């Protein structure tokens, strides 16, 4: 009997008549066998590789064979838009098999939401986000509905692992374990550098685990590079590439997407824009535009990297060099379907951008991608879970009960009891908790700050950036604007989503900006957002930086570039020392008009070099007189006297590599507690620990400078 023939007859009929399948793809077959064996599974497969069906087929089969009623499958997505995109596809499979599907998230109107409390039938499959699942699990009346859950499917799981939402998600997975069944976890992921760690993070200890990794088929790929310093020529290059085609143009930031929208729309028709500050309706219009015949171009940020289905594309344009191998692969995977080559055009400003782009491609060819690291000290999420626990129990909890509950959640299982006690004492001293002997309950300050919205702030760990919702007088949402950009002057005109608007009124109480179309835009301003980059080369990942180092060591890229671009890279490489090598920090002194400068070539990335620059400045003789500059590849120290500068700096670097991490952390500026949601409820020591480990990533930085070589630059 084949695997297909072993499926429940109803599922066989759905696959045959609904999908036209009489057999499975390799990724689906491997996943079905692993799930049937009781394992938690992470599936890594290329875009459009059948990952979604590979998760649902064995789960549906198990529900049909067991005849179990009630909620059996929970599908969790990082994006509401991804749920909306996948819903019809999932419904087709499930409802033809006689299973009911419910979608529950912020875009679903209250009248259309399924009632999980009280009498009545329950859906068999729930499509949701972590935040909406939190609402349901936090409701004592809804919690019994989860007693029959057998499977949790997490789409785009790689998008969760390094984030606060990922910590929240892991807590939710542990809290669902009150089901009478062992709940199997199935994660669907793009390429990552450490898939085994991703699986272990999702699954947890003492559980059967299987990694399903189906490499991409070797398909032809076409890369074109345009290097132009002038912005207007860059826009013309984009227009030439996308004209008459279905294309995505990926840029680095919302601000730059808005900058590109106007001039590009003047050169080619049917241009749309897609980023996180555009309204949901306008994003949906951009996604649907690809259904039309003829050319369609969507300028987008990473919002279009995840698996929203927009059909077959002719081309992807990467504006500026890719920052990570993972995002490059995600973006490239948008093209090259149905036997056509994957096609990407890079529009770049400088030869260095060409070098970085070549490095990202070479890393992908070697199957290298960035490893993911889960936050190790997410104390702010622990605070969230503590107050959710208190809220759900309607009263006081003993210290022992709190210890047990928090240690049952994987992200906090290793937190020492002493540290949890310190947190409880701090929260009690700060009036966030009330203490009665050994019992703790929500204190007056928590009631005041969290209870004012009926504790709704607890359902999410997403930090509200304080954006203003731009709305028309009739209530139509235009998008979200940065408060600093909104300002306070009514009558200001600005361009947004390719249109001109006039600010009528700023409502600080409700965080609304009332706007109207501007008939005569005049000097329309372009919006900006806090944390939104320039759209140019930013911080290439350490993985990409190491690949750059390999190209420099080799003296050329292995890519078949046109002669003029080969010469461009050769000119760049000739300007650099010839003794680079991966894994070694090179330090050399260079003569200046007055004195010397020292160049420290680390190839560790901009964040690591920022940390090293701060630590170096603290240790330099007369550190105040030295000027330090850094980028993703190197640190340069100016204003040295004496040709022995390189030896002195190398010695300082080695001292840093041997120093105590806590002592180094004390030298670095602390991030404000408002960096994290619920961060203001934490003691200073925990903020310092989170800053050092999660923002500065000190252990990685110190490990990166363990080998230092002094070079004379010849």
PDB file of C-alpha atoms in Angstrom, residues 223 357-359 361-363 551 555-563 565-566:
ATOM      1  CA  UNK A 223      21.253  38.214 -12.379  1.00  0.00           C
ATOM      2  CA  UNK A 357      25.544  41.680  -3.616  1.00  0.00           C
ATOM      3  CA  UNK A 358      28.058  39.245  -5.091  1.00  0.00           C
ATOM      4  CA  UNK A 359      28.903  38.058  -1.573  1.00  0.00           C
ATOM      5  CA  UNK A 361      24.852  35.330  -3.976  1.00  0.00           C
ATOM      6  CA  UNK A 362      28.061  33.379  -3.337  1.00  0.00           C
ATOM      7  CA  UNK A 363      26.883  32.540   0.199  1.00  0.00           C
ATOM      8  CA  UNK A 551      36.061  37.550  -2.202  1.00  0.00           C
ATOM      9  CA  UNK A 555      40.803  38.760  -5.383  1.00  0.00           C
ATOM     10  CA  UNK A 556      37.647  38.310  -7.477  1.00  0.00           C
ATOM     11  CA  UNK A 557      34.078  37.061  -7.399  1.00  0.00           C
ATOM     12  CA  UNK A 558      33.159  33.772  -9.028  1.00  0.00           C
ATOM     13  CA  UNK A 559      30.110  35.386 -10.653  1.00  0.00           C
ATOM     14  CA  UNK A 560      30.293  35.882 -14.444  1.00  0.00           C
ATOM     15  CA  UNK A 561      30.111  39.680 -14.428  1.00  0.00           C
ATOM     16  CA  UNK A 562      30.484  41.919 -17.491  1.00  0.00           C
ATOM     17  CA  UNK A 563      34.031  43.174 -17.985  1.00  0.00           C
ATOM     18  CA  UNK A 565      31.841  45.434 -13.533  1.00  0.00           C
ATOM     19  CA  UNK A 566      34.710  42.980 -13.066  1.00  0.00           C
TER      20      UNK A 566
END
